[in-house]
Short mmCIF file of C-alpha atoms in Angstrom, two decimals:
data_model
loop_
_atom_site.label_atom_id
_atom_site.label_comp_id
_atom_site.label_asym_id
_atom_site.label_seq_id
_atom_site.Cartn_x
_atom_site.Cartn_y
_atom_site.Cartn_z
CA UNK B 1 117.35 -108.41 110.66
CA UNK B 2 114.25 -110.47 111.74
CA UNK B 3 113.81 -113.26 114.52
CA UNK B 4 113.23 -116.69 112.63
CA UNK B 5 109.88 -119.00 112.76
CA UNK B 6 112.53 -121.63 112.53
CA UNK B 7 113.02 -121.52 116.52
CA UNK B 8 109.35 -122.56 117.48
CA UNK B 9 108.88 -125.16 119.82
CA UNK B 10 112.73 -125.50 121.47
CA UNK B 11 111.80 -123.18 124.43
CA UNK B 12 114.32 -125.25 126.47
CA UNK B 13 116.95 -124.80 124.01
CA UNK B 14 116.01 -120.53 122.87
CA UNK B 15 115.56 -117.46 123.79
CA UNK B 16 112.88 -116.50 126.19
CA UNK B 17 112.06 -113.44 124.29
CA UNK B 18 110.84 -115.82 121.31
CA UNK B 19 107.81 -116.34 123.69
CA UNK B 20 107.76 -120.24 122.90
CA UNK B 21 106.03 -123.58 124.63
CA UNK B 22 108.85 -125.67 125.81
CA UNK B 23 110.34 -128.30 124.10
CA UNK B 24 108.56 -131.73 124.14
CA UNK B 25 109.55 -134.91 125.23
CA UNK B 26 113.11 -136.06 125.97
CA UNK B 27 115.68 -135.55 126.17
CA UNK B 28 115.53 -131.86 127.00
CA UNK B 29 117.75 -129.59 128.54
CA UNK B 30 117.14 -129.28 132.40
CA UNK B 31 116.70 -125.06 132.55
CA UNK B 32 118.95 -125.52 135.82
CA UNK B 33 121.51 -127.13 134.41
CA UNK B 34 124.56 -125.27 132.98
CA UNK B 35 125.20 -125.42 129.44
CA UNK B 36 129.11 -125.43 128.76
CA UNK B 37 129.61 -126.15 125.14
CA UNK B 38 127.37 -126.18 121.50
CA UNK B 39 128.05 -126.72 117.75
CA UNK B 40 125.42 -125.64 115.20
CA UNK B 41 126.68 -127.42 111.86
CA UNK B 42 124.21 -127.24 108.13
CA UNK B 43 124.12 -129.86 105.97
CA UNK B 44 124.95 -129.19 102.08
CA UNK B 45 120.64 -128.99 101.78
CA UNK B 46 121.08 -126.18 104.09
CA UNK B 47 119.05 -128.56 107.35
CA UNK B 48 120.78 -127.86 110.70
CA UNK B 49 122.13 -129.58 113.45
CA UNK B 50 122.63 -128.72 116.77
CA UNK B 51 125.15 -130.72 119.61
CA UNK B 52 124.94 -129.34 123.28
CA UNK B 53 127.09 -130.79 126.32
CA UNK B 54 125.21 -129.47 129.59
CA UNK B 55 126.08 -130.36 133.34
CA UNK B 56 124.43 -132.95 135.17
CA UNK B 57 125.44 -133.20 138.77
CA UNK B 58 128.77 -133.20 141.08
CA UNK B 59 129.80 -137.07 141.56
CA UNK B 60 133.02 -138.72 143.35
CA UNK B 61 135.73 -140.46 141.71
CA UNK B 62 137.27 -142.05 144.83
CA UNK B 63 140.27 -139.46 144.19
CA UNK B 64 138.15 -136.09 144.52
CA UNK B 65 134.54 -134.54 142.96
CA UNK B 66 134.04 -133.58 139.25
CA UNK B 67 131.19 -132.15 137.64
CA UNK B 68 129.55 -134.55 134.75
CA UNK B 69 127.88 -133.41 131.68
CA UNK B 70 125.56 -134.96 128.90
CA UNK B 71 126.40 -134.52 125.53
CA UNK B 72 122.73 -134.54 123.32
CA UNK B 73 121.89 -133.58 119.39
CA UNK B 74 118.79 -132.27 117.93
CA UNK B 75 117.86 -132.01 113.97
CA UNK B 76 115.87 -129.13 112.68
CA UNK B 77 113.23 -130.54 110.49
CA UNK B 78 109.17 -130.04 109.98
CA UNK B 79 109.36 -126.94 111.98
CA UNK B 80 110.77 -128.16 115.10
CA UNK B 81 113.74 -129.93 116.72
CA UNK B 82 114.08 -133.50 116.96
CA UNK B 83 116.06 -135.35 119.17
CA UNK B 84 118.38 -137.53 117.68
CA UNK B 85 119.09 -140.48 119.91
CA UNK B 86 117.00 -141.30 123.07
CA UNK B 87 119.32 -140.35 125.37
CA UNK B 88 122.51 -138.75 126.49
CA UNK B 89 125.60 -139.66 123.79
CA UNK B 90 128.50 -140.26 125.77
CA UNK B 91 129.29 -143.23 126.41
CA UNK B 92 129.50 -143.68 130.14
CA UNK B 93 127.87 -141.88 132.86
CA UNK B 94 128.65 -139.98 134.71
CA UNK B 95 131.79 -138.91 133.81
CA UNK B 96 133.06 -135.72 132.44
CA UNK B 97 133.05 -134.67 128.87
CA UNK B 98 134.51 -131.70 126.80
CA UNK B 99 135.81 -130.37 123.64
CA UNK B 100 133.03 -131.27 121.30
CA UNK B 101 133.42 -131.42 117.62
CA UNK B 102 130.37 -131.56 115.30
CA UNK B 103 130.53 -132.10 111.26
CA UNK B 104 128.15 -133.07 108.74
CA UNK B 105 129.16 -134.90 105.57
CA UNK B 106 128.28 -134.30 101.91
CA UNK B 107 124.91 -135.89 102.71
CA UNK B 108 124.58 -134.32 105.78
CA UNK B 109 125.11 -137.43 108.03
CA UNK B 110 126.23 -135.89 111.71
CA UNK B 111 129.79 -136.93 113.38
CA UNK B 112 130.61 -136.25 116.31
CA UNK B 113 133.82 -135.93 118.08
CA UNK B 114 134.40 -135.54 122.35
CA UNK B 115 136.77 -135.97 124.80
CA UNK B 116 135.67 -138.39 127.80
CA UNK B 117 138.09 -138.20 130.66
CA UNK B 118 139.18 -141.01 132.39
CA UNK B 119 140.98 -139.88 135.62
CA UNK B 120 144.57 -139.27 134.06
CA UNK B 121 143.53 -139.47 130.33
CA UNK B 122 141.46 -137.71 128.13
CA UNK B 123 140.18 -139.78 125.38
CA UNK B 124 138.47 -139.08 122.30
CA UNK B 125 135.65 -140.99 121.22
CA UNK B 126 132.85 -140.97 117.93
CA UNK B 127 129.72 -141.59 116.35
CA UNK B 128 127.71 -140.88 113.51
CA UNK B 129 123.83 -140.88 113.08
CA UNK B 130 123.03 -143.69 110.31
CA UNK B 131 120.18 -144.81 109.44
CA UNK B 132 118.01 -143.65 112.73
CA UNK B 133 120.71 -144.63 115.09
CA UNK B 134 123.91 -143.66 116.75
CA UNK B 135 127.03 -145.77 115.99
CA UNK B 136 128.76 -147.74 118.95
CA UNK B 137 131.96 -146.68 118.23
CA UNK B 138 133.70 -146.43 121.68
CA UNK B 139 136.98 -149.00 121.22
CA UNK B 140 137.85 -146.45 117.94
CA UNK B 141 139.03 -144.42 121.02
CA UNK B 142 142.42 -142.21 119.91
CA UNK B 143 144.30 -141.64 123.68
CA UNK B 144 147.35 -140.00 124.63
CA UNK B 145 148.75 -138.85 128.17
CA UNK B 146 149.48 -135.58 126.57
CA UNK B 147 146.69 -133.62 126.98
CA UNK B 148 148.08 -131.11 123.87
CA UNK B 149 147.19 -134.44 121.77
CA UNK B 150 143.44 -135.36 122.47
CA UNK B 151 142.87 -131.47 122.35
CA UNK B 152 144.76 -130.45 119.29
CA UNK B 153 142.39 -131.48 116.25
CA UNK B 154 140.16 -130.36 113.64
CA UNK B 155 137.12 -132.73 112.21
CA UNK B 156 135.69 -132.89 108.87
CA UNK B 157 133.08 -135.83 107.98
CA UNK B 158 133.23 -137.56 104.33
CA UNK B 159 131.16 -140.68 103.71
CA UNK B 160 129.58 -140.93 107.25
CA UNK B 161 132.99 -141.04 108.54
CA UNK B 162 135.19 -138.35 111.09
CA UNK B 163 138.27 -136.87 108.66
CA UNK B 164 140.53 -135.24 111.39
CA UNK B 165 143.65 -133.05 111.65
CA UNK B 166 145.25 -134.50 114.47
CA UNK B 167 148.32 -133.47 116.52
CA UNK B 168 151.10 -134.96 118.33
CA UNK B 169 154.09 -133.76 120.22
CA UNK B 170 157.80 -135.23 119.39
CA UNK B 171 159.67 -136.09 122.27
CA UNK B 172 162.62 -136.07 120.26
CA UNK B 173 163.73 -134.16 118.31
CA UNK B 174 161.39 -131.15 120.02
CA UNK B 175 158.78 -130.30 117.91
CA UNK B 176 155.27 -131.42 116.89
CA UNK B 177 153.57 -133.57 114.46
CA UNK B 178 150.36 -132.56 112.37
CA UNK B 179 148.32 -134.97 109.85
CA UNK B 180 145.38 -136.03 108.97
CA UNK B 181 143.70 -139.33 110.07
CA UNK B 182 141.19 -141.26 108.36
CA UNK B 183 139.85 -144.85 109.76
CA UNK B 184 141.10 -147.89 108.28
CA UNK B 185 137.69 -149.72 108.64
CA UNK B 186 139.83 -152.99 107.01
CA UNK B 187 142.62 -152.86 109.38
CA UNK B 188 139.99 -151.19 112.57
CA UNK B 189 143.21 -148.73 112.65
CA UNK B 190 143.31 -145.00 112.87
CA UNK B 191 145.50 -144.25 109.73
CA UNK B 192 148.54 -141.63 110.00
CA UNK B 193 149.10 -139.30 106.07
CA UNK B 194 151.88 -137.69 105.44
CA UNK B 195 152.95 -134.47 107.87
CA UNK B 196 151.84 -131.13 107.10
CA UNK B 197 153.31 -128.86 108.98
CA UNK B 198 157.35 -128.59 109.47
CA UNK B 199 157.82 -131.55 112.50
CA UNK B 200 160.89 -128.99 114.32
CA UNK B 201 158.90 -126.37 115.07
CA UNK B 202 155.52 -126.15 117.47
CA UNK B 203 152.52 -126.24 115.62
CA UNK B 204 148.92 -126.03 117.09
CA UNK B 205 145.45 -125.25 116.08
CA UNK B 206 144.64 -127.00 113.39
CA UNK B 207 141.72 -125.95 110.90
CA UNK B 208 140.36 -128.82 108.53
CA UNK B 209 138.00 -128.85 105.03
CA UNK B 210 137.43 -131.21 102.43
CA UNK B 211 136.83 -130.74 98.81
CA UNK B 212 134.29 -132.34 96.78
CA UNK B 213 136.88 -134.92 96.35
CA UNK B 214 137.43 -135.48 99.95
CA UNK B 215 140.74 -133.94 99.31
CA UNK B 216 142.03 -131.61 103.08
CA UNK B 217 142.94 -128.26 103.02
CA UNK B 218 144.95 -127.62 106.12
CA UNK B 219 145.69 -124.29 108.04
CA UNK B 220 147.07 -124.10 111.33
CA UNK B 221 149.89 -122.14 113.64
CA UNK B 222 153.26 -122.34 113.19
CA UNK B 223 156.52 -121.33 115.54
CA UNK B 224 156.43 -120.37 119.27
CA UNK B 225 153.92 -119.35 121.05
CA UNK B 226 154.53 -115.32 120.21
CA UNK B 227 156.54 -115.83 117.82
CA UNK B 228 153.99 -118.27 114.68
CA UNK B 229 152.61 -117.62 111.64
CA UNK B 230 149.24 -118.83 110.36
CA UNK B 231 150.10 -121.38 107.44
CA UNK B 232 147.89 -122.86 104.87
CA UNK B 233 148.12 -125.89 102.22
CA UNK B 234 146.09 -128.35 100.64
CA UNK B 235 146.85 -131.99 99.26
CA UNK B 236 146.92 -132.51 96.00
CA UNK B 237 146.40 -136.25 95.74
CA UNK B 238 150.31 -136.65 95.86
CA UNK B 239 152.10 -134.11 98.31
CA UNK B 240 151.06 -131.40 100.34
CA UNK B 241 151.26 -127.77 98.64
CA UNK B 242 151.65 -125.03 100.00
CA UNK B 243 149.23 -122.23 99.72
CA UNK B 244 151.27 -118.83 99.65
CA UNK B 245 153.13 -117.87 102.95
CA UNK B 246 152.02 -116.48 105.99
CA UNK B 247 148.47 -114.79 106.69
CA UNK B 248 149.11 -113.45 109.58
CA UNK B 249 149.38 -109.04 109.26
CA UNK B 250 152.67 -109.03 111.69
CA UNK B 251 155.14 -111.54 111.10
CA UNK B 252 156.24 -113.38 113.75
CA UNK B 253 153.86 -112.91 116.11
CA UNK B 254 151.20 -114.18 119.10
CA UNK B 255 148.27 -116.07 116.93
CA UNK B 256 145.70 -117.83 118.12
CA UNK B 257 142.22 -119.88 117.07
CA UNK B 258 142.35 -120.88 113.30
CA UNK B 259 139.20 -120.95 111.15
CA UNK B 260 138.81 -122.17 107.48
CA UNK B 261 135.97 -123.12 104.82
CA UNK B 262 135.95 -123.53 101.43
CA UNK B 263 133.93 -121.62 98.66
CA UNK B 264 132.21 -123.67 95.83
CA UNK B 265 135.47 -123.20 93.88
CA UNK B 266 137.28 -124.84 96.82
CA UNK B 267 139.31 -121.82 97.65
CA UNK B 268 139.63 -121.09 101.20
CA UNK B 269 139.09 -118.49 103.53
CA UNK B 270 141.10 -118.25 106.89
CA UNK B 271 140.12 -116.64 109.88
CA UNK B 272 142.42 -116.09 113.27
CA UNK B 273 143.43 -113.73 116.18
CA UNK B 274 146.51 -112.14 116.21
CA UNK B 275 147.98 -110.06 118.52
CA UNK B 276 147.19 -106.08 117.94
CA UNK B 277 149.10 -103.70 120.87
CA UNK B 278 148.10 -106.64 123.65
CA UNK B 279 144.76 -107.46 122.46
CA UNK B 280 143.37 -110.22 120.17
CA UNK B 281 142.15 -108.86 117.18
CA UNK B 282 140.12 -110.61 114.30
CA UNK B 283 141.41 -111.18 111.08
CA UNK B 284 140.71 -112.68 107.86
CA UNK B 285 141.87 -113.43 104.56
CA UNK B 286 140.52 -115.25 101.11
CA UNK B 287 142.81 -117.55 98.75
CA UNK B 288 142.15 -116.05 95.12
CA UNK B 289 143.70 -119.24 93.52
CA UNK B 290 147.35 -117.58 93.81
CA UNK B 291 147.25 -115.40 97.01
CA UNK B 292 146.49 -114.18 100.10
CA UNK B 293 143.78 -111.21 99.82
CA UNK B 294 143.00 -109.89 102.97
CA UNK B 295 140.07 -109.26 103.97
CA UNK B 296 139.79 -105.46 105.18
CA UNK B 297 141.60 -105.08 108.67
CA UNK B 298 140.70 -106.10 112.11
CA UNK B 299 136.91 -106.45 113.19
CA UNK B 300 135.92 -105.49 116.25
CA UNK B 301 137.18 -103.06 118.95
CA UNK B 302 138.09 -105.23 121.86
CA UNK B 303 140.02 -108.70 122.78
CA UNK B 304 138.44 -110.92 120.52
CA UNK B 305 138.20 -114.52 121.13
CA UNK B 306 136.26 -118.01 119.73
CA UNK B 307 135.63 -116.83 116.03
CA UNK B 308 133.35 -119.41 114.61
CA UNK B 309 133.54 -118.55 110.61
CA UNK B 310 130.89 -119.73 107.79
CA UNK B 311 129.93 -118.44 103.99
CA UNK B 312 126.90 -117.40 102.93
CA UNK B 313 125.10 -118.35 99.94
CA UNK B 314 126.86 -115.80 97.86
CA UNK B 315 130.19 -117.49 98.74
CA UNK B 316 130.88 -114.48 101.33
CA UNK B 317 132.40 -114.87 105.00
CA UNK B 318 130.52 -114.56 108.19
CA UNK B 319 132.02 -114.43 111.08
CA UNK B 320 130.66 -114.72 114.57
CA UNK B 321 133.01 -114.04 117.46
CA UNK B 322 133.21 -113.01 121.53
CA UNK B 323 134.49 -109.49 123.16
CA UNK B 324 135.28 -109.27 126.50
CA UNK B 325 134.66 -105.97 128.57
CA UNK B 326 134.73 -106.22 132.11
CA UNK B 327 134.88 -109.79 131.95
CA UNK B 328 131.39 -110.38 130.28
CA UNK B 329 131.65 -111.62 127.47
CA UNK B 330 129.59 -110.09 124.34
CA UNK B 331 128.39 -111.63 120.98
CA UNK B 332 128.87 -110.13 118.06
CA UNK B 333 128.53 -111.01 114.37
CA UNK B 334 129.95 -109.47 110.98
CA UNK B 335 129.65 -110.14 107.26
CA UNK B 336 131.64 -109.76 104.22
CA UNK B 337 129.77 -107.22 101.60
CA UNK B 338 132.55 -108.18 98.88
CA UNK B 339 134.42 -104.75 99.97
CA UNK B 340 133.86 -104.49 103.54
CA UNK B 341 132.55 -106.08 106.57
CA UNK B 342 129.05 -105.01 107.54
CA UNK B 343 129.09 -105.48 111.38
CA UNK B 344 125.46 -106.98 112.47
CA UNK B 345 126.86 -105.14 116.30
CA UNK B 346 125.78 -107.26 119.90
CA UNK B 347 123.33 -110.17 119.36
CA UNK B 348 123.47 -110.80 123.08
CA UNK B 349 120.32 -111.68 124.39
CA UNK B 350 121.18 -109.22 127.85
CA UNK B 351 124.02 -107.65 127.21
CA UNK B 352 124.44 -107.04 130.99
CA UNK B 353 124.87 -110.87 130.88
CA UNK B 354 127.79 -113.19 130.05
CA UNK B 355 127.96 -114.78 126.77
CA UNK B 356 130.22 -117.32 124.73
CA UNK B 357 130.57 -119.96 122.50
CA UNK B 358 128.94 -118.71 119.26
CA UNK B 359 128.53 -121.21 116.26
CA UNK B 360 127.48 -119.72 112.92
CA UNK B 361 125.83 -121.25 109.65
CA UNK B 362 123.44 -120.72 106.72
CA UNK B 363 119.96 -122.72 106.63
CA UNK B 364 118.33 -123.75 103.82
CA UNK B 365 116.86 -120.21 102.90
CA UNK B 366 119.95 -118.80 103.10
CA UNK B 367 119.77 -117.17 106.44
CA UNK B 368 122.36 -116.65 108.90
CA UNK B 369 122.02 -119.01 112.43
CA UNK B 370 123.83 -118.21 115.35
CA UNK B 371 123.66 -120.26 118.42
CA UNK B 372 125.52 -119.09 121.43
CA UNK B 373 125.07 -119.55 125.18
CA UNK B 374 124.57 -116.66 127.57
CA UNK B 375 124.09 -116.75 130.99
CA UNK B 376 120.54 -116.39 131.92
CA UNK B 377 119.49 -116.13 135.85
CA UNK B 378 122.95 -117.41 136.65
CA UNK B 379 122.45 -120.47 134.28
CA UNK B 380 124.11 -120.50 131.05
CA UNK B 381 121.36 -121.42 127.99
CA UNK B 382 121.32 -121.88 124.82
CA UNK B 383 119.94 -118.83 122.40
CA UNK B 384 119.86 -118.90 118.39
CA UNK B 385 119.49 -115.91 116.54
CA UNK B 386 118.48 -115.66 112.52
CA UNK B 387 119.47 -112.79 110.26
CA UNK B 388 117.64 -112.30 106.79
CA UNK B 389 119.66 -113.75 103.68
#
């Protein structure tokens, strides 16, 4: 295990132990400011990306005080971070922002996807960085007064554009409704496919990749809220199939927090919690092209909670996840030897200190990133973390 040159120069964004100058220019992260939420994403040539949404300041809405946040992107390339944009992303200011989705497409163009909330709504918005600019895509909005909707999605990028697994609930018959949406750029219309999941029962948590064919490959929850499985299926080009039965080790059970990629022979790999004697253990399984092969048993010791799941170059899982003892939260990182899972322990930078949100991928050299944010002097910053190939 080694700390990575790759970090120098993002002193506002890193560790202080990496001993670096601080970042340069705008727009920066104010060391003050709280950071609530990050996605680290790699492009197929292996060059990272990095989306933070950090707090700003306490405003008034006329109907009460909310805290607003500024949702910024950096690339990795030359040896540093670049900002990309000149300023904050969301679209208005202040106002607050959450839920942030990051994916890169096959030619490693960054989407992103956030919820901006507008007093009684949540909405969620979009760009993409073309061509040395961020798109103006606000009126694409998607809006719902059911908060389950504008938080229930997955998002893949193909072509420049957000792919996303989107849910809805049915007000009658009960249930819920899962598909994927593409944009119609003809019609300027979000376009509905075909349901995935079965539209009587509750379904949540959906996980979302594309082929090289820009073909989805779904998993998600299934059932009531103890009592779901973890389903899988991809589309064919015709009809959704399904992809064995349930993954989950107990049938019937509480699940939470699907995670899926796909290897180079577009096979996925599922990740999920799932309820082990009260606590929420880690699991994971691989499709061999006919079933389910699980992946050893439950990793970890403690209540698990947001896995964030990548492969390495050999095709084999990673998985980054959070324990909680004593209500600080702990970062901790695992990955698959082809037999076993070799567990990389606490990558906390204090491990006296709070930490959460990690978001793990593989650079161009084939090392392991981990962002995460941890609370430093009461503040919570951003720290990355390499491991060796």
């Amino acid at each position: 295990m080694f700390q990575s040159p790759l970090l120098a120069g993002v002193a506002a964004l890193v560790t202080a132990s990496l001993a670096v100058p601080p970042l340069a220019g705008p727009p920066g992260l104010d060391p003050a400011r709280p950071v609530r939420e990050l996605a680290l994403a790699a492009a197929p040539d292996g060059s990272l990306v990095l989306a933070v949404m950090a707090d700003v300041g306490t405003f008034s809405s006329g109907r009460g005080t909310f805290t607003a946040r500024h949702l910024t992107a950096w690339r990795y390339e030359g040896g540093a971070w670049r900002a990309l944009g000149g300023g904050p992303l969301n679209y208005d200011h202040p106002r607050p922002v959450s839920s942030l989705n990051l994916a890169l497409d096959e030619r490693g163009t960054p989407v992103l996807v956030w919820n901006e909330n507008y007093g009684d709504n949540d909405l969620v918005v979009f760009r993409a960085y073309r061509d040395g600019a961020w798109t103006d895509w606000r009126t694409r909005y998607l809006g719902d007064d059911l908060p389950y909707a504008a938080r229930t999605r997955a998002v893949a990028a193909r072509d420049g554009e957000p792919v996303l697994a989107w849910g809805e609930t049915l007000r009658s018959p009960y249930g819920s409704r899962l598909t994927v949406r593409t944009w119609d750029a003809g019609a300027r219309v979000w376009t509905r496919g075909v349901p995935f999941n079965d539209t009587t029962a509750f379904s949540r948590t959906p996980a979302l990749a594309l082929g090289g064919a820009g073909r989805p490959t779904v998993a998600w929850l299934q059932g009531e809220v103890l009592a779901s499985s973890v389903l899988a299926k991809r589309w064919t080009g015709e009809r959704w199939e399904a992809l064995g039965g349930a993954l989950n080790r107990t049938p019937d059970t509480y699940v939470a927090s699907t995670r899926l990629v796909l290897d180079a022979r577009e096979r996925p790999v599922v990740a999920w919690l799932e309820d082990v004697e009260g606590q929420d253990g880690l699991f994971a399984s691989r499709w061999t092209g006919s079933t389910w092969e699980a992946l050893s048993g439950r990793l970890g010791t403690a209540s698990a909670s947001a896995p964030s799941l990548t492969l390495d170059r050999g095709g084999n899982p990673v998985l980054a996840w959070v324990e909680e003892r004593g209500g600080i939260g702990r970062v901790r990182l695992a990955r698959w030897t082809g037999r076993t899972w070799r567990d990389l322990g606490l990558v906390n930078r204090d491990e006296r200190r709070d930490a959460r949100s990690p978001s793990v991928t593989v650079d161009a050299s084939g090392a392991v990133v981990l962002a995460w944010r941890e609370d430093v002097g009461g503040v919570y910053r951003v720290q990355v973390r390499s491991f060796a190939p």
